[in-house]
PDB file of C-alpha atoms in Angstrom:
ATOM      1  CA  MET N   1     105.654 166.770  65.852  1.00  0.00           C
ATOM      2  CA  LEU N   2     102.308 168.832  66.361  1.00  0.00           C
ATOM      3  CA  ILE N   3     100.919 169.632  69.786  1.00  0.00           C
ATOM      4  CA  ALA N   4      97.677 172.155  69.854  1.00  0.00           C
ATOM      5  CA  GLY N   5      96.525 173.044  72.568  1.00  0.00           C
ATOM      6  CA  PHE N   6      93.849 175.543  73.965  1.00  0.00           C
ATOM      7  CA  PRO N   7      91.141 175.621  77.675  1.00  0.00           C
ATOM      8  CA  ALA N   8      88.042 174.931  76.938  1.00  0.00           C
ATOM      9  CA  GLY N   9      84.777 175.388  79.736  1.00  0.00           C
ATOM     10  CA  ALA N  10      84.357 176.475  82.917  1.00  0.00           C
ATOM     11  CA  TRP N  11      87.018 174.550  84.418  1.00  0.00           C
ATOM     12  CA  GLY N  12      89.735 175.966  82.004  1.00  0.00           C
ATOM     13  CA  THR N  13      90.511 172.422  81.105  1.00  0.00           C
ATOM     14  CA  ASN N  14      93.659 171.945  78.941  1.00  0.00           C
ATOM     15  CA  CYS N  15      92.589 169.439  75.638  1.00  0.00           C
ATOM     16  CA  TYR N  16      95.573 168.644  73.586  1.00  0.00           C
ATOM     17  CA  VAL N  17      95.373 167.729  70.026  1.00  0.00           C
ATOM     18  CA  VAL N  18      98.601 165.961  68.959  1.00  0.00           C
ATOM     19  CA  ALA N  19      99.920 164.781  65.362  1.00  0.00           C
ATOM     20  CA  PRO N  20     103.390 163.833  63.823  1.00  0.00           C
ATOM     21  CA  ALA N  21     102.323 166.762  61.616  1.00  0.00           C
ATOM     22  CA  ALA N  22      99.795 169.281  59.958  1.00  0.00           C
ATOM     23  CA  GLY N  23      97.503 167.525  56.667  1.00  0.00           C
ATOM     24  CA  GLU N  24      98.172 163.918  58.969  1.00  0.00           C
ATOM     25  CA  GLU N  25      96.321 162.012  61.535  1.00  0.00           C
ATOM     26  CA  CYS N  26      96.081 162.572  65.364  1.00  0.00           C
ATOM     27  CA  VAL N  27      95.241 162.140  68.755  1.00  0.00           C
ATOM     28  CA  ILE N  28      92.987 163.931  71.007  1.00  0.00           C
ATOM     29  CA  ILE N  29      93.276 164.334  74.806  1.00  0.00           C
ATOM     30  CA  ASP N  30      91.153 165.079  77.289  1.00  0.00           C
ATOM     31  CA  PRO N  31      88.004 166.562  75.398  1.00  0.00           C
ATOM     32  CA  GLY N  32      86.380 168.070  78.754  1.00  0.00           C
ATOM     33  CA  HIS N  33      83.294 170.590  79.399  1.00  0.00           C
ATOM     34  CA  GLN N  34      82.683 172.729  75.743  1.00  0.00           C
ATOM     35  CA  ALA N  35      86.088 171.334  74.236  1.00  0.00           C
ATOM     36  CA  ALA N  36      84.264 170.011  71.492  1.00  0.00           C
ATOM     37  CA  GLN N  37      83.732 173.461  69.098  1.00  0.00           C
ATOM     38  CA  GLY N  38      87.985 174.108  69.781  1.00  0.00           C
ATOM     39  CA  VAL N  39      88.211 170.502  69.206  1.00  0.00           C
ATOM     40  CA  GLU N  40      87.292 170.972  65.349  1.00  0.00           C
ATOM     41  CA  GLU N  41      88.170 174.384  64.998  1.00  0.00           C
ATOM     42  CA  THR N  42      92.194 172.928  65.624  1.00  0.00           C
ATOM     43  CA  LEU N  43      91.369 169.597  63.536  1.00  0.00           C
ATOM     44  CA  LYS N  44      90.434 172.608  60.449  1.00  0.00           C
ATOM     45  CA  LYS N  45      93.121 174.638  61.292  1.00  0.00           C
ATOM     46  CA  HIS N  46      95.638 171.782  60.784  1.00  0.00           C
ATOM     47  CA  ARG N  47      93.957 170.023  58.231  1.00  0.00           C
ATOM     48  CA  LEU N  48      93.971 167.313  60.627  1.00  0.00           C
ATOM     49  CA  LYS N  49      91.620 163.723  60.938  1.00  0.00           C
ATOM     50  CA  PRO N  50      91.240 162.391  64.280  1.00  0.00           C
ATOM     51  CA  VAL N  51      91.695 158.583  64.962  1.00  0.00           C
ATOM     52  CA  ALA N  52      91.172 158.536  68.834  1.00  0.00           C
ATOM     53  CA  VAL N  53      90.686 160.195  71.915  1.00  0.00           C
ATOM     54  CA  VAL N  54      92.797 159.338  75.198  1.00  0.00           C
ATOM     55  CA  LEU N  55      91.980 160.518  78.581  1.00  0.00           C
ATOM     56  CA  THR N  56      94.034 161.355  81.926  1.00  0.00           C
ATOM     57  CA  HIS N  57      91.108 160.404  83.700  1.00  0.00           C
ATOM     58  CA  GLY N  58      87.555 160.393  84.417  1.00  0.00           C
ATOM     59  CA  HIS N  59      86.647 163.784  86.028  1.00  0.00           C
ATOM     60  CA  ILE N  60      83.947 165.345  83.587  1.00  0.00           C
ATOM     61  CA  ASP N  61      85.842 168.544  83.532  1.00  0.00           C
ATOM     62  CA  HIS N  62      88.197 166.097  81.304  1.00  0.00           C
ATOM     63  CA  VAL N  63      85.817 163.978  79.400  1.00  0.00           C
ATOM     64  CA  ALA N  64      82.436 166.249  78.881  1.00  0.00           C
ATOM     65  CA  SER N  65      83.090 166.478  75.024  1.00  0.00           C
ATOM     66  CA  VAL N  66      83.965 162.594  74.377  1.00  0.00           C
ATOM     67  CA  VAL N  67      80.538 161.435  73.501  1.00  0.00           C
ATOM     68  CA  PRO N  68      80.127 163.985  70.451  1.00  0.00           C
ATOM     69  CA  VAL N  69      83.894 164.477  69.419  1.00  0.00           C
ATOM     70  CA  CYS N  70      83.935 160.616  69.381  1.00  0.00           C
ATOM     71  CA  GLY N  71      80.524 160.180  67.483  1.00  0.00           C
ATOM     72  CA  ALA N  72      81.735 163.191  64.804  1.00  0.00           C
ATOM     73  CA  HIS N  73      84.782 161.315  63.951  1.00  0.00           C
ATOM     74  CA  ASP N  74      83.491 157.555  64.729  1.00  0.00           C
ATOM     75  CA  VAL N  75      86.665 157.285  66.972  1.00  0.00           C
ATOM     76  CA  PRO N  76      87.280 155.429  69.559  1.00  0.00           C
ATOM     77  CA  ALA N  77      87.647 156.771  73.701  1.00  0.00           C
ATOM     78  CA  TRP N  78      90.565 155.382  75.751  1.00  0.00           C
ATOM     79  CA  ILE N  79      90.502 155.264  79.645  1.00  0.00           C
ATOM     80  CA  HIS N  80      91.446 152.995  82.648  1.00  0.00           C
ATOM     81  CA  PRO N  81      89.358 150.958  83.635  1.00  0.00           C
ATOM     82  CA  GLU N  82      88.972 152.127  86.937  1.00  0.00           C
ATOM     83  CA  ASP N  83      87.506 155.528  85.815  1.00  0.00           C
ATOM     84  CA  ARG N  84      85.548 154.607  83.029  1.00  0.00           C
ATOM     85  CA  TYR N  85      82.173 154.255  85.320  1.00  0.00           C
ATOM     86  CA  MET N  86      82.588 158.265  85.396  1.00  0.00           C
ATOM     87  CA  MET N  87      81.546 159.314  81.820  1.00  0.00           C
ATOM     88  CA  SER N  88      78.481 157.309  83.018  1.00  0.00           C
ATOM     89  CA  ASP N  89      78.140 158.644  86.317  1.00  0.00           C
ATOM     90  CA  PRO N  90      80.007 161.915  87.205  1.00  0.00           C
ATOM     91  CA  GLU N  91      78.125 163.214  89.837  1.00  0.00           C
ATOM     92  CA  LYS N  92      78.985 159.639  91.836  1.00  0.00           C
ATOM     93  CA  ALA N  93      82.769 160.489  90.667  1.00  0.00           C
ATOM     94  CA  LEU N  94      82.820 164.386  92.192  1.00  0.00           C
ATOM     95  CA  GLY N  95      80.356 164.025  95.532  1.00  0.00           C
ATOM     96  CA  ARG N  96      76.306 164.924  94.412  1.00  0.00           C
ATOM     97  CA  SER N  97      76.782 168.233  97.035  1.00  0.00           C
ATOM     98  CA  ILE N  98      79.492 169.543  93.843  1.00  0.00           C
ATOM     99  CA  GLY N  99      78.136 168.205  91.072  1.00  0.00           C
ATOM    100  CA  MET N 100      74.767 168.552  91.325  1.00  0.00           C
ATOM    101  CA  PRO N 101      74.640 172.386  89.899  1.00  0.00           C
ATOM    102  CA  LEU N 102      76.332 171.667  86.475  1.00  0.00           C
ATOM    103  CA  MET N 103      75.132 168.069  85.804  1.00  0.00           C
ATOM    104  CA  GLY N 104      71.595 169.280  83.977  1.00  0.00           C
ATOM    105  CA  GLU N 105      73.810 170.984  81.286  1.00  0.00           C
ATOM    106  CA  LEU N 106      75.452 168.244  80.013  1.00  0.00           C
ATOM    107  CA  THR N 107      75.345 165.018  78.152  1.00  0.00           C
ATOM    108  CA  VAL N 108      77.311 162.249  79.888  1.00  0.00           C
ATOM    109  CA  GLY N 109      77.872 158.363  78.933  1.00  0.00           C
ATOM    110  CA  GLU N 110      80.060 156.360  77.402  1.00  0.00           C
ATOM    111  CA  PRO N 111      81.056 156.623  73.287  1.00  0.00           C
ATOM    112  CA  ASP N 112      80.252 153.553  71.060  1.00  0.00           C
ATOM    113  CA  ASP N 113      83.778 152.792  71.454  1.00  0.00           C
ATOM    114  CA  VAL N 114      85.487 152.286  74.663  1.00  0.00           C
ATOM    115  CA  ARG N 115      88.566 150.882  75.251  1.00  0.00           C
ATOM    116  CA  GLU N 116      90.715 150.319  78.515  1.00  0.00           C
ATOM    117  CA  LEU N 117      94.351 151.523  79.237  1.00  0.00           C
ATOM    118  CA  THR N 118      96.940 149.634  81.048  1.00  0.00           C
ATOM    119  CA  ASP N 119      99.742 150.375  83.409  1.00  0.00           C
ATOM    120  CA  GLY N 120     103.065 150.122  80.978  1.00  0.00           C
ATOM    121  CA  ALA N 121     101.076 149.725  77.678  1.00  0.00           C
ATOM    122  CA  ALA N 122     101.849 151.268  74.757  1.00  0.00           C
ATOM    123  CA  LEU N 123      99.830 152.624  72.024  1.00  0.00           C
ATOM    124  CA  LYS N 124     100.897 153.473  68.873  1.00  0.00           C
ATOM    125  CA  LEU N 125      97.716 155.633  67.382  1.00  0.00           C
ATOM    126  CA  ALA N 126      98.379 157.908  64.165  1.00  0.00           C
ATOM    127  CA  GLY N 127     101.867 157.461  64.040  1.00  0.00           C
ATOM    128  CA  LEU N 128     102.823 158.437  67.616  1.00  0.00           C
ATOM    129  CA  ASP N 129     104.246 156.063  70.468  1.00  0.00           C
ATOM    130  CA  PHE N 130     101.873 157.046  73.899  1.00  0.00           C
ATOM    131  CA  SER N 131     103.650 155.044  76.970  1.00  0.00           C
ATOM    132  CA  VAL N 132     100.952 154.677  79.811  1.00  0.00           C
ATOM    133  CA  ALA N 133     101.519 155.386  83.258  1.00  0.00           C
ATOM    134  CA  HIS N 134      98.530 154.341  85.756  1.00  0.00           C
ATOM    135  CA  ALA N 135      99.279 157.084  88.237  1.00  0.00           C
ATOM    136  CA  PRO N 136      96.152 157.301  90.902  1.00  0.00           C
ATOM    137  CA  GLY N 137      96.256 160.029  93.670  1.00  0.00           C
ATOM    138  CA  HIS N 138      93.841 162.608  92.101  1.00  0.00           C
ATOM    139  CA  THR N 139      91.199 159.428  90.845  1.00  0.00           C
ATOM    140  CA  LYS N 140      92.227 155.664  91.185  1.00  0.00           C
ATOM    141  CA  GLY N 141      92.399 155.196  87.473  1.00  0.00           C
ATOM    142  CA  SER N 142      94.273 158.602  86.523  1.00  0.00           C
ATOM    143  CA  VAL N 143      96.663 158.242  84.157  1.00  0.00           C
ATOM    144  CA  ALA N 144     100.267 159.747  82.519  1.00  0.00           C
ATOM    145  CA  PHE N 145     100.735 159.630  79.363  1.00  0.00           C
ATOM    146  CA  ARG N 146     104.896 160.045  77.666  1.00  0.00           C
ATOM    147  CA  MET N 147     106.115 160.692  74.262  1.00  0.00           C
ATOM    148  CA  PRO N 148     109.511 159.609  73.241  1.00  0.00           C
ATOM    149  CA  GLU N 149     112.287 162.465  72.570  1.00  0.00           C
ATOM    150  CA  SER N 150     112.120 162.997  68.944  1.00  0.00           C
ATOM    151  CA  ALA N 151     114.144 164.703  66.182  1.00  0.00           C
ATOM    152  CA  ASP N 152     112.350 168.107  66.809  1.00  0.00           C
ATOM    153  CA  VAL N 153     111.456 168.361  70.310  1.00  0.00           C
ATOM    154  CA  PRO N 154     111.835 166.674  73.762  1.00  0.00           C
ATOM    155  CA  SER N 155     110.158 164.191  75.734  1.00  0.00           C
ATOM    156  CA  VAL N 156     106.584 165.267  76.295  1.00  0.00           C
ATOM    157  CA  PHE N 157     104.928 164.099  79.330  1.00  0.00           C
ATOM    158  CA  PHE N 158     100.916 164.736  79.605  1.00  0.00           C
ATOM    159  CA  SER N 159      99.969 164.814  82.937  1.00  0.00           C
ATOM    160  CA  GLY N 160      96.982 165.214  83.609  1.00  0.00           C
ATOM    161  CA  ASP N 161      95.412 166.304  87.065  1.00  0.00           C
ATOM    162  CA  LEU N 162      98.572 164.298  88.773  1.00  0.00           C
ATOM    163  CA  LEU N 163     100.973 167.341  88.071  1.00  0.00           C
ATOM    164  CA  PHE N 164     100.988 170.784  87.489  1.00  0.00           C
ATOM    165  CA  ALA N 165     103.486 173.850  87.124  1.00  0.00           C
ATOM    166  CA  GLY N 166     104.275 174.368  90.922  1.00  0.00           C
ATOM    167  CA  SER N 167     101.296 172.228  92.057  1.00  0.00           C
ATOM    168  CA  ILE N 168      99.581 169.097  92.275  1.00  0.00           C
ATOM    169  CA  GLY N 169      95.796 167.809  91.824  1.00  0.00           C
ATOM    170  CA  ARG N 170      93.386 167.467  94.598  1.00  0.00           C
ATOM    171  CA  THR N 171      92.510 164.124  96.561  1.00  0.00           C
ATOM    172  CA  ASP N 172      89.451 165.275  98.274  1.00  0.00           C
ATOM    173  CA  LEU N 173      87.266 164.084  95.699  1.00  0.00           C
ATOM    174  CA  PRO N 174      85.712 160.541  96.072  1.00  0.00           C
ATOM    175  CA  GLY N 175      88.439 158.437  94.747  1.00  0.00           C
ATOM    176  CA  GLY N 176      91.479 160.332  95.646  1.00  0.00           C
ATOM    177  CA  SER N 177      94.532 159.795  98.136  1.00  0.00           C
ATOM    178  CA  HIS N 178      97.128 162.042  98.898  1.00  0.00           C
ATOM    179  CA  ALA N 179      99.330 159.016 100.157  1.00  0.00           C
ATOM    180  CA  GLU N 180      98.585 157.359  96.592  1.00  0.00           C
ATOM    181  CA  ILE N 181      99.301 160.814  94.817  1.00  0.00           C
ATOM    182  CA  LEU N 182     103.201 160.831  96.175  1.00  0.00           C
ATOM    183  CA  GLU N 183     103.642 157.739  95.533  1.00  0.00           C
ATOM    184  CA  SER N 184     102.736 158.756  91.914  1.00  0.00           C
ATOM    185  CA  LEU N 185     104.908 161.199  91.848  1.00  0.00           C
ATOM    186  CA  ALA N 186     107.632 158.993  93.236  1.00  0.00           C
ATOM    187  CA  ARG N 187     107.151 156.613  90.823  1.00  0.00           C
ATOM    188  CA  VAL N 188     105.970 158.360  87.279  1.00  0.00           C
ATOM    189  CA  CYS N 189     107.393 162.133  87.709  1.00  0.00           C
ATOM    190  CA  LEU N 190     110.410 161.541  89.177  1.00  0.00           C
ATOM    191  CA  PRO N 191     112.485 159.053  86.840  1.00  0.00           C
ATOM    192  CA  LEU N 192     111.770 161.762  83.740  1.00  0.00           C
ATOM    193  CA  ASP N 193     114.443 163.620  82.456  1.00  0.00           C
ATOM    194  CA  ASP N 194     114.715 167.163  83.869  1.00  0.00           C
ATOM    195  CA  SER N 195     114.206 168.443  79.214  1.00  0.00           C
ATOM    196  CA  THR N 196     110.803 166.321  79.681  1.00  0.00           C
ATOM    197  CA  VAL N 197     108.129 168.532  78.532  1.00  0.00           C
ATOM    198  CA  VAL N 198     104.987 168.560  80.866  1.00  0.00           C
ATOM    199  CA  LEU N 199     101.939 169.751  79.674  1.00  0.00           C
ATOM    200  CA  SER N 200      98.784 169.171  82.462  1.00  0.00           C
ATOM    201  CA  GLY N 201      95.564 169.522  82.877  1.00  0.00           C
ATOM    202  CA  HIS N 202      94.819 172.543  83.724  1.00  0.00           C
ATOM    203  CA  GLY N 203      97.665 175.824  83.603  1.00  0.00           C
ATOM    204  CA  PRO N 204     100.800 176.592  81.766  1.00  0.00           C
ATOM    205  CA  GLN N 205     103.157 174.212  80.223  1.00  0.00           C
ATOM    206  CA  THR N 206     106.569 173.246  82.625  1.00  0.00           C
ATOM    207  CA  THR N 207     109.338 171.199  82.411  1.00  0.00           C
ATOM    208  CA  ILE N 208     110.227 168.034  84.827  1.00  0.00           C
ATOM    209  CA  GLY N 209     113.537 170.212  86.194  1.00  0.00           C
ATOM    210  CA  ARG N 210     111.350 173.447  86.503  1.00  0.00           C
ATOM    211  CA  GLU N 211     109.292 170.979  88.969  1.00  0.00           C
ATOM    212  CA  ARG N 212     111.945 169.197  90.322  1.00  0.00           C
ATOM    213  CA  ALA N 213     113.450 172.603  91.148  1.00  0.00           C
ATOM    214  CA  THR N 214     110.385 174.024  92.329  1.00  0.00           C
ATOM    215  CA  ASN N 215     107.207 172.317  93.305  1.00  0.00           C
ATOM    216  CA  PRO N 216     107.304 171.950  96.775  1.00  0.00           C
ATOM    217  CA  TYR N 217     105.042 168.600  96.228  1.00  0.00           C
ATOM    218  CA  LEU N 218     107.799 167.209  93.764  1.00  0.00           C
ATOM    219  CA  ARG N 219     111.043 168.345  96.427  1.00  0.00           C
ATOM    220  CA  GLU N 220     109.295 166.825  98.925  1.00  0.00           C
ATOM    221  CA  VAL N 221     109.111 163.598  97.669  1.00  0.00           C
ATOM    222  CA  ALA N 222     112.707 163.601  96.268  1.00  0.00           C
ATOM    223  CA  ALA N 223     113.387 164.314  99.409  1.00  0.00           C
ATOM    224  CA  GLY N 224     111.957 161.335 100.748  1.00  0.00           C
ATOM    225  CA  LEU N 225     109.700 163.991 103.648  1.00  0.00           C
ATOM    226  CA  GLY N 226     106.167 162.571 102.305  1.00  0.00           C
ATOM    227  CA  GLY N 227     102.848 165.007 102.447  1.00  0.00           C
ATOM    228  CA  GLY N 228     102.898 168.498 102.996  1.00  0.00           C
ATOM    229  CA  HIS N 229     100.607 171.455 102.381  1.00  0.00           C
ATOM    230  CA  ALA N 230     102.751 174.085 100.621  1.00  0.00           C
ATOM    231  CA  ALA N 231     100.597 175.458  98.027  1.00  0.00           C
ATOM    232  CA  PRO N 232      97.125 175.236  96.508  1.00  0.00           C
ATOM    233  CA  ARG N 233      95.860 172.862  94.530  1.00  0.00           C
ATOM    234  CA  ARG N 234      94.183 172.259  91.243  1.00  0.00           C
ATOM    235  CA  GLY N 235      91.951 170.234  89.012  1.00  0.00           C
ATOM    236  CA  MET N 236      88.545 169.766  89.617  1.00  0.00           C
TER     237      MET N 236
END
């Protein structure tokens, strides 16, 4: 399997391009702010043909390049219905005082073909299997995508802004909820095998085993202690 990722734009949001191998069809995950050029360079380098864009949530740092990327390749975008409005109204999603200085330089809106994700859905795209887990807390419509273990790689978990190396997503923006993100961590992350590779929306790669042992939020959830503010949280 081929997974090519790069941080894009002002927020350093990780965009991923996933394919069975070079020269085949692929899926693009979270083409955010200023990600379009990086996507095109990745596609050219590995001779890939996109079939879909899938989105972990609707914040502008994850969806800002959805319209140009989908338009250039005539592919659909998949997003959870509770975050769909953010593509057209990103300022509402962030709070006007936060979003207004940034919105003038961005072209927002929906691509021509938008499809909605549901909890527990099984997507087969570009010959790859993705299971969808609704994981609210960072936003109401946050989701994570898991790919099963294969012959050459362990299971891969695209966590969006649910889980980071050493931390979790922020919950202080509209639609965020600390209680919900803790519930999502317990329900979605804790059951995963320790060998599962975590590719998050920001920051470096990690594993569930490493986070189970060292991430203060995941440790507290596992211990049944709830909340805590032991580490700074990331994501828009």
